[in-house]
Amino acid sequence: MKLYEYDAKEIFKGNSIPVPEGSLISNPGDAENIAGKLGTVVIKAQVMTGGRGKAGGIAKASNPKEAYKSAQRILGMSIKGLPVNKLLVEEYKKPDKEMYLGITIDRAAKCPLIMASPEGGIDIEEIAKTSPRKIVKIHINPLTGIHDYQARMLANSLNKNKSLMIADIIKKLYRVFIDYDCTLAEINPLADAQDGFFALDARMVIDDNAFFRQDFREEETGSLEETAKKNGMSYVGLDGDIGCIVNGAGLAMATLDLIKQYGGEPANFMDVRAGANEEQMKIALRIVSSNKKVKAIIINVFGGLTKCDEVARGIIDVIPEIKAPLVIRLAGTNENEGRALLEKYRVTLASSSEEAASAVVKLGNSDR
Amino acid sequence: MKLYEYDAKEIFKGNSIPVPEGSLISNPGDAENIAGKLGTVVIKAQVMTGGRGKAGGIAKASNPKEAYKSAQRILGMSIKGLPVNKLLVEEYKKPDKEMYLGITIDRAAKCPLIMASPEGGIDIEEIAKTSPRKIVKIHINPLTGIHDYQARMLANSLNKNKSLMIADIIKKLYRVFIDYDCTLAEINPLADAQDGFFALDARMVIDDNAFFRQDFREEETGSLEETAKKNGMSYVGLDGDIGCIVNGAGLAMATLDLIKQYGGEPANFMDVRAGANEEQMKIALRIVSSNKKVKAIIINVFGGLTKCDEVARGIIDVIPEIKAPLVIRLAGTNENEGRALLEKYRVTLASSSEEAASAVVKLGNSDR
Amino acid sequence: MGILIDKTTRVLVQGITGHEGSFQAKQMAEFGTNIVGGVTPGKGGSEVYGIAVFDSVSEAAGETNPDASVIFVPPRFAADAIFEAIDSGIELIVCITEGIPVHDMMRVCSYLESASSRLIGPNCPGITTPGESKAGIMPNSIHRQGNIGLVSRSGTLTYEIIDLLSRNGIGQSTSVGIGGDPVSGTSFVDVLEFFEKDPKTHAVVLVGEIGGTAEEDSIGFIKQMSKPVISYVVGISAPPGKTMGHAGAIASAGGGTALEKIEAFEKAGIAVAKNPTEIVRIIKDII
Amino acid sequence: MGILIDKTTRVLVQGITGHEGSFQAKQMAEFGTNIVGGVTPGKGGSEVYGIAVFDSVSEAAGETNPDASVIFVPPRFAADAIFEAIDSGIELIVCITEGIPVHDMMRVCSYLESASSRLIGPNCPGITTPGESKAGIMPNSIHRQGNIGLVSRSGTLTYEIIDLLSRNGIGQSTSVGIGGDPVSGTSFVDVLEFFEKDPKTHAVVLVGEIGGTAEEDSIGFIKQMSKPVISYVVGISAPPGKTMGHAGAIASAGGGTALEKIEAFEKAGIAVAKNPTEIVRIIKDII
């Protein structure tokens, strides 16, 4: 789960990583008040996407009136489709220098990777492209944790004269990375300002698998992704019109790829997981068909733990509610029973993933 | 540094290891009051030695009056030479079973060792002698820390039916062991009582080398040990009459052993450390000679970093204050200069450790 | 024959009294796996389908001398179960559990570096050597003995491909699911090294997906191999920044897309199948 | 010849700008040690007695390719310095620092198990191979080339014995101080193994003291050795439960007394000297 900048900064603050003074607000009047206290402020849209600056979602205001106006403007915006409901208003820190500091997981090395670059304020991928030699990377042994000498080496690469202060921030960021089960903890930019170093932006991504020991709750959005997740499935909305229901992530991706190969465009990715049963299948069908763009639906199940007859029963229960044509491919455990159950219904039965994908694309293209 | 039972129990409490409710008191009236609140209580002398029970320093009192009397009695005691100034008065927990739980450092394995035994209440050395097969030992990798499965195995060996509760205590005790830089953290006995498990006694020894990151301060006793430590030396009082000053722990032990071989009894161990200088030597001589039992003093220095002429100058400064005869052996760096400086004084110069030890024993035995 | 497991492999099941553990233990036993015991803390002394249950791995190890362990314990206890298996000297550990925190897995993998155990998974379907043994959860019916090695990051897609191969008369030496998590014990290269050495394996199918660089990292070794490798990578239609079901299946602007992987394979002259059917066709061409 | 270090050993000094570090670096250089560089964070670019100083071990390693490092940094930073040396691939690490928390050393030693470095110490006087090289703080003047290996947990007592041997015409192949801390990198047995293999070493003096079982633990190996070992254990007069100067020098009711050690050696038929002079006598008897 990604955290909002504001939440990440709260965590930073609680762990003594310096951030500018600021508040989360949702109306322009509050922005005005805070600017009255803090002087020149920066007003930042709190939306879960990059490129806020380019989209006009970040503004500097040198007096309360200006703060009011900017806050009003940004609160009316949508950035990449996301409405701006909240703003972070914080003290403006003039950076003499903007640096990059981030901790991520190196999958190949199987350990945390700390990256530092004296060039910050832009994406690390961008830095990697433009000046790869300016990124210093250090792997951390997860059992020993970060050593002082490693923090020192990273800090030296940013600013040798102020390396003690930076090393301290690096060690604290690593602490946050570990304590909050992060897959990403990033300060970008880390500003070297008149009165010290400050995390001007903060990004944290928390490992969803660690929620049992972390005190995070995902924001309720009512999205299909969320509904699926609550039911133990994985849904990702896409731009096309072919609804997809598959058991298993790999097979689901393979099915999507096949749809594309046959000239179709998937409306979604949906993994009902390996142990899908009748009830799960009903929920899945309702989620996928609730997307109005969906013109046809493919159900591709390879039964291992999953029993095909149970899947069929789940489908049959929901058939009356579904308008889009269904293409169903059942294989594996109780395959024949499942197919037999479905034969009397107006659904297309396919005997392979390819056949199913081809059929659903045809149905999706034919205007009913 | 050893902690008092009361201090260790405070730490246990702060780390959710269950201990009986209690208070530290220094007068019988307080004992009476507390007994009034807690019912039957146990009154325990807070002195830094084992065998308090045998010495009569622990008493059970079933009513406030009895508590007053017992407290009064114990506060008047001395246990192994240590006056009892403070008492721990705590709620009596009737143990259905007394168990042992301790964490120490296994020097050979270079890691923490957790020991558990269903037979508690006596010394672990005693248990090791009487029923060694009843001690379960598990080594902990200091980089991974204790695993749940290890806590479970230890807990199972104590009481399989209540292993979850015990495993929880074991993990917390390990946490304490690590967080407080312990060389020993021990619960003996761990009582299985009506209302849960309780640490009836608590022992913690803190690594002196970790004081820079631990918030402990040694009690001021004004002892020679303490004075030596404050001056960067190491002094241990012994029962004999030959005062000893040596640079280096190994050479100091060797010198003591030689004194014994020649029939003498050392009054102390004193390591002035490798880098001893003029000032250190003066302090050392004053510390050693302040022991009234001392009949003769040996100074045995092998100069590496230490310069023998500096040592000699330090000795010379203090000679007027010292009544006991001095035997001095200087070897190594600036040996000749040192010996030359001392020749005009009424001291015995020896050319080897053996010669020095033999001489000092003779001087100590001759009645002056 | 085949790799990692065979008829003689003595298999322990950790988490054997759970819903999935007991079901899969039975399935494995029916497949012919030599299951020597199970472990569930607190359930020692009981039995599951005639399999003796122990309280701890070390106890089970002492009594049954296992070579391998298959882990079905819930995510929050799974890393501990792996540590327990490693510390008990189990040579081959197959962790089926999905949803283990990645920080736990980094600690486990770091510990494994100085241990003698091999970990397959987590979040994987395990290993099947047809006609010999199964340490995992692949459906019993789909396998067929033969000379194709299969290694995959996927679950059901793996079953689909194995099934397709078998239906087309193409048997497998061993099928290995290495799992869909970002940090896991055994890599493509590790498994390819086993297949390269295995006389029964004549060619290998490698099934990859988006996220990370595990596929690219295997190219160097594949080029050295004496046996042909047919690759298949899914997730072309996956948008960057989105996790596609598997915790590890996420591509970003920084890399890990299916197209990058496919291009890398093609550039290295490694056969790339566009769909399951093509895998069959390419194998038939080769053999 | 001798063990662990010789003329060709390229030695780094960590903490070289400190009071002790700089003094001892000079002493080592005067002894003939091939000192290739020093490390003090923040002092990179400076020089100490003509020795180049670097900010980090990895930087120094890149520039000077050292085989060994001698550590003089203060106790609270010493474990970090050892980790830095290990991670930079230094083969031999000699830590002189006294007063490192024992928990730090447990972590270091656990990490060393899967590393290729060897640690001598901490809280030790280091290593001297007379006529070749010195990585430590033993006084330069006391050594004499010869065929006696010496291994000791002590500091000045070691100097005393080396000096006594030299004055009596008995030279040393190498003298190794393994340190007086309860948890340390290299044991008696480790050093004895080196001496056993070293053709220049004809006999070994082992100097032990109270605390732990390091002396007893070496007996098994000593009995297998082809070379005679003369032992000397100090601390007979030490009361139990008291730390005698060295953090590791503490005997208890549980064990670790000098008498126990001496009895164990005698029972195993290993020569025991009662005082330094006896060491000389026994060696003269043997050779």
Short mmCIF file of C-alpha atoms in Angstrom, two decimals, chain D residues 44-241:
data_model
loop_
_atom_site.label_atom_id
_atom_site.label_comp_id
_atom_site.label_asym_id
_atom_site.label_seq_id
_atom_site.Cartn_x
_atom_site.Cartn_y
_atom_site.Cartn_z
CA GLY D 44 40.91 10.85 4.05
CA GLY D 45 43.69 12.51 2.06
CA SER D 46 45.94 13.20 5.06
CA GLU D 47 49.06 11.29 6.07
CA VAL D 48 50.40 9.75 9.29
CA TYR D 49 54.19 9.20 9.31
CA GLY D 50 54.06 9.12 5.54
CA ILE D 51 51.21 6.57 5.51
CA ALA D 52 48.24 7.56 3.30
CA VAL D 53 44.95 7.90 5.20
CA PHE D 54 41.59 6.99 3.64
CA ASP D 55 37.99 7.71 4.63
CA SER D 56 36.83 4.12 4.43
CA VAL D 57 38.22 0.61 4.34
CA SER D 58 36.68 -0.07 0.94
CA GLU D 59 38.44 2.99 -0.47
CA ALA D 60 41.71 1.98 1.13
CA ALA D 61 41.22 -1.58 -0.07
CA GLY D 62 40.67 -0.39 -3.62
CA GLU D 63 43.85 1.70 -3.57
CA THR D 64 46.20 -0.43 -1.51
CA ASN D 65 45.01 -4.03 -1.70
CA PRO D 66 45.66 -4.97 1.93
CA ASP D 67 45.77 -8.52 3.32
CA ALA D 68 45.34 -7.51 6.94
CA SER D 69 44.01 -4.71 9.07
CA VAL D 70 44.89 -3.71 12.63
CA ILE D 71 42.07 -1.92 14.42
CA PHE D 72 42.62 0.80 17.04
CA VAL D 73 39.23 2.53 16.99
CA PRO D 74 37.41 3.26 20.28
CA PRO D 75 35.19 0.53 21.76
CA ARG D 76 31.84 1.97 20.72
CA PHE D 77 32.88 2.12 17.05
CA ALA D 78 35.06 -0.96 16.97
CA ALA D 79 32.43 -3.54 15.97
CA ASP D 80 31.44 -1.33 13.06
CA ALA D 81 35.11 -1.12 12.04
CA ILE D 82 35.36 -4.92 12.10
CA PHE D 83 32.21 -5.26 9.98
CA GLU D 84 33.68 -2.73 7.54
CA ALA D 85 36.88 -4.73 7.29
CA ILE D 86 34.99 -8.00 6.79
CA ASP D 87 32.75 -6.49 4.11
CA SER D 88 35.80 -5.10 2.35
CA GLY D 89 37.21 -8.58 2.09
CA ILE D 90 40.19 -8.12 4.44
CA GLU D 91 41.51 -11.61 5.15
CA LEU D 92 43.09 -11.04 8.53
CA ILE D 93 41.65 -8.57 11.02
CA VAL D 94 43.47 -7.85 14.26
CA CYS D 95 41.38 -5.88 16.73
CA ILE D 96 43.43 -4.32 19.53
CA THR D 97 40.54 -2.36 21.06
CA GLU D 98 39.61 -3.23 24.64
CA GLY D 99 36.13 -2.68 26.03
CA ILE D 100 33.87 -3.66 23.11
CA PRO D 101 30.39 -4.71 24.35
CA VAL D 102 30.13 -8.49 24.31
CA HIS D 103 26.80 -8.31 22.45
CA ASP D 104 28.58 -6.49 19.62
CA MET D 105 31.18 -9.23 19.52
CA MET D 106 28.56 -11.98 19.41
CA ARG D 107 27.07 -10.31 16.36
CA VAL D 108 30.46 -9.90 14.72
CA CYS D 109 31.44 -13.52 15.40
CA SER D 110 28.14 -14.81 14.07
CA TYR D 111 28.65 -12.77 10.91
CA LEU D 112 32.21 -14.10 10.59
CA GLU D 113 30.90 -17.65 10.31
CA SER D 114 29.82 -17.02 6.74
CA ALA D 115 32.66 -14.64 5.87
CA SER D 116 36.14 -15.43 4.65
CA SER D 117 37.91 -13.15 7.14
CA ARG D 118 39.75 -14.23 10.25
CA LEU D 119 39.53 -12.04 13.33
CA ILE D 120 42.21 -11.99 16.02
CA GLY D 121 41.04 -10.39 19.25
CA PRO D 122 39.57 -8.05 20.27
CA ASN D 123 41.38 -6.83 23.39
CA CYS D 124 44.60 -8.44 22.25
CA PRO D 125 48.21 -7.46 21.56
CA GLY D 126 48.10 -8.90 18.03
CA ILE D 127 50.65 -10.94 16.11
CA THR D 128 54.41 -10.78 15.72
CA THR D 129 56.49 -12.90 13.38
CA PRO D 130 60.05 -11.91 14.32
CA GLY D 131 62.19 -10.78 11.39
CA GLU D 132 59.08 -10.54 9.25
CA SER D 133 56.16 -8.46 10.39
CA LYS D 134 54.15 -7.23 13.34
CA ALA D 135 50.39 -6.61 13.29
CA GLY D 136 49.75 -5.40 16.79
CA ILE D 137 51.28 -3.72 19.77
CA MET D 138 53.87 -6.05 21.25
CA PRO D 139 57.05 -4.14 22.10
CA ASN D 140 59.45 -4.28 19.16
CA SER D 141 62.55 -5.08 21.15
CA ILE D 142 61.55 -8.30 22.88
CA HIS D 143 61.30 -10.68 19.94
CA ARG D 144 63.91 -13.03 18.58
CA GLN D 145 63.63 -15.27 15.54
CA GLY D 146 63.31 -18.93 16.30
CA ASN D 147 61.16 -22.03 16.41
CA ILE D 148 58.78 -21.59 19.31
CA GLY D 149 55.20 -20.64 18.60
CA LEU D 150 53.40 -18.70 21.29
CA VAL D 151 49.68 -18.24 21.75
CA SER D 152 48.23 -16.35 24.69
CA ARG D 153 45.09 -14.74 26.04
CA SER D 154 47.19 -12.17 27.83
CA GLY D 155 49.04 -8.92 27.01
CA THR D 156 51.97 -7.90 29.20
CA LEU D 157 52.35 -11.45 30.47
CA THR D 158 52.92 -12.42 26.87
CA TYR D 159 55.61 -9.77 26.53
CA GLU D 160 57.20 -11.02 29.71
CA ILE D 161 57.34 -14.57 28.43
CA ILE D 162 58.55 -13.59 24.95
CA ASP D 163 61.25 -11.45 26.56
CA LEU D 164 62.28 -14.27 28.86
CA LEU D 165 62.45 -16.73 25.98
CA SER D 166 64.51 -14.33 23.87
CA ARG D 167 66.92 -13.57 26.73
CA ASN D 168 67.41 -17.29 27.13
CA GLY D 169 68.22 -17.73 23.48
CA ILE D 170 64.86 -19.21 22.60
CA GLY D 171 63.46 -17.50 19.50
CA GLN D 172 59.87 -17.45 18.31
CA SER D 173 58.36 -18.41 14.99
CA THR D 174 55.28 -16.29 15.67
CA SER D 175 53.64 -14.94 18.82
CA VAL D 176 49.87 -14.54 18.78
CA GLY D 177 47.78 -12.79 21.41
CA ILE D 178 44.19 -13.95 20.96
CA GLY D 179 42.83 -11.55 23.55
CA GLY D 180 41.24 -11.46 26.96
CA ASP D 181 37.59 -10.97 26.03
CA PRO D 182 34.92 -13.61 26.66
CA VAL D 183 33.87 -13.68 23.01
CA SER D 184 36.57 -13.35 20.40
CA GLY D 185 37.36 -14.28 16.84
CA THR D 186 40.18 -16.80 16.99
CA SER D 187 40.61 -19.59 19.51
CA PHE D 188 43.61 -21.46 20.85
CA VAL D 189 42.77 -24.36 18.57
CA ASP D 190 42.69 -22.16 15.47
CA VAL D 191 46.18 -20.86 16.21
CA LEU D 192 47.49 -24.29 17.20
CA GLU D 193 46.33 -25.62 13.84
CA PHE D 194 48.44 -22.98 12.11
CA PHE D 195 51.46 -23.81 14.27
CA GLU D 196 51.05 -27.52 13.65
CA LYS D 197 51.26 -26.90 9.90
CA ASP D 198 54.10 -24.40 10.10
CA PRO D 199 57.45 -26.09 9.40
CA LYS D 200 59.35 -23.41 11.29
CA THR D 201 57.50 -24.03 14.53
CA HIS D 202 58.94 -26.88 16.61
CA ALA D 203 57.03 -26.40 19.85
CA VAL D 204 54.27 -24.18 21.15
CA VAL D 205 53.77 -22.26 24.39
CA LEU D 206 50.14 -21.78 25.32
CA VAL D 207 49.37 -19.13 27.93
CA GLY D 208 45.91 -19.34 29.39
CA GLU D 209 44.02 -17.71 32.17
CA ILE D 210 40.84 -18.12 34.20
CA GLY D 211 37.38 -17.89 32.64
CA GLY D 212 35.59 -19.95 30.02
CA THR D 213 36.82 -23.26 28.66
CA ALA D 214 39.10 -22.14 25.82
CA GLU D 215 42.04 -23.97 27.40
CA GLU D 216 40.12 -27.20 27.98
CA ASP D 217 38.65 -26.97 24.47
CA SER D 218 42.14 -27.04 22.99
CA ILE D 219 43.17 -30.30 24.63
CA GLY D 220 41.61 -32.54 22.03
CA PHE D 221 43.62 -30.92 19.29
CA ILE D 222 46.84 -30.72 21.30
CA LYS D 223 46.72 -34.49 21.83
CA GLN D 224 46.65 -34.95 18.06
CA MET D 225 49.55 -32.59 17.45
CA SER D 226 52.96 -33.78 16.39
CA LYS D 227 54.61 -30.89 18.22
CA PRO D 228 54.98 -30.47 21.97
CA VAL D 229 52.85 -27.89 23.70
CA ILE D 230 53.86 -26.26 26.97
CA SER D 231 50.99 -24.73 28.88
CA TYR D 232 50.95 -22.03 31.50
CA VAL D 233 47.72 -20.93 33.15
CA VAL D 234 47.47 -17.95 35.49
CA GLY D 235 44.83 -17.02 38.02
CA ILE D 236 45.20 -19.70 40.69
CA SER D 237 44.77 -17.01 43.32
CA ALA D 238 41.72 -15.43 41.67
CA PRO D 239 38.52 -15.59 43.75
CA PRO D 240 35.44 -16.92 41.90
CA GLY D 241 32.91 -14.40 40.59
#
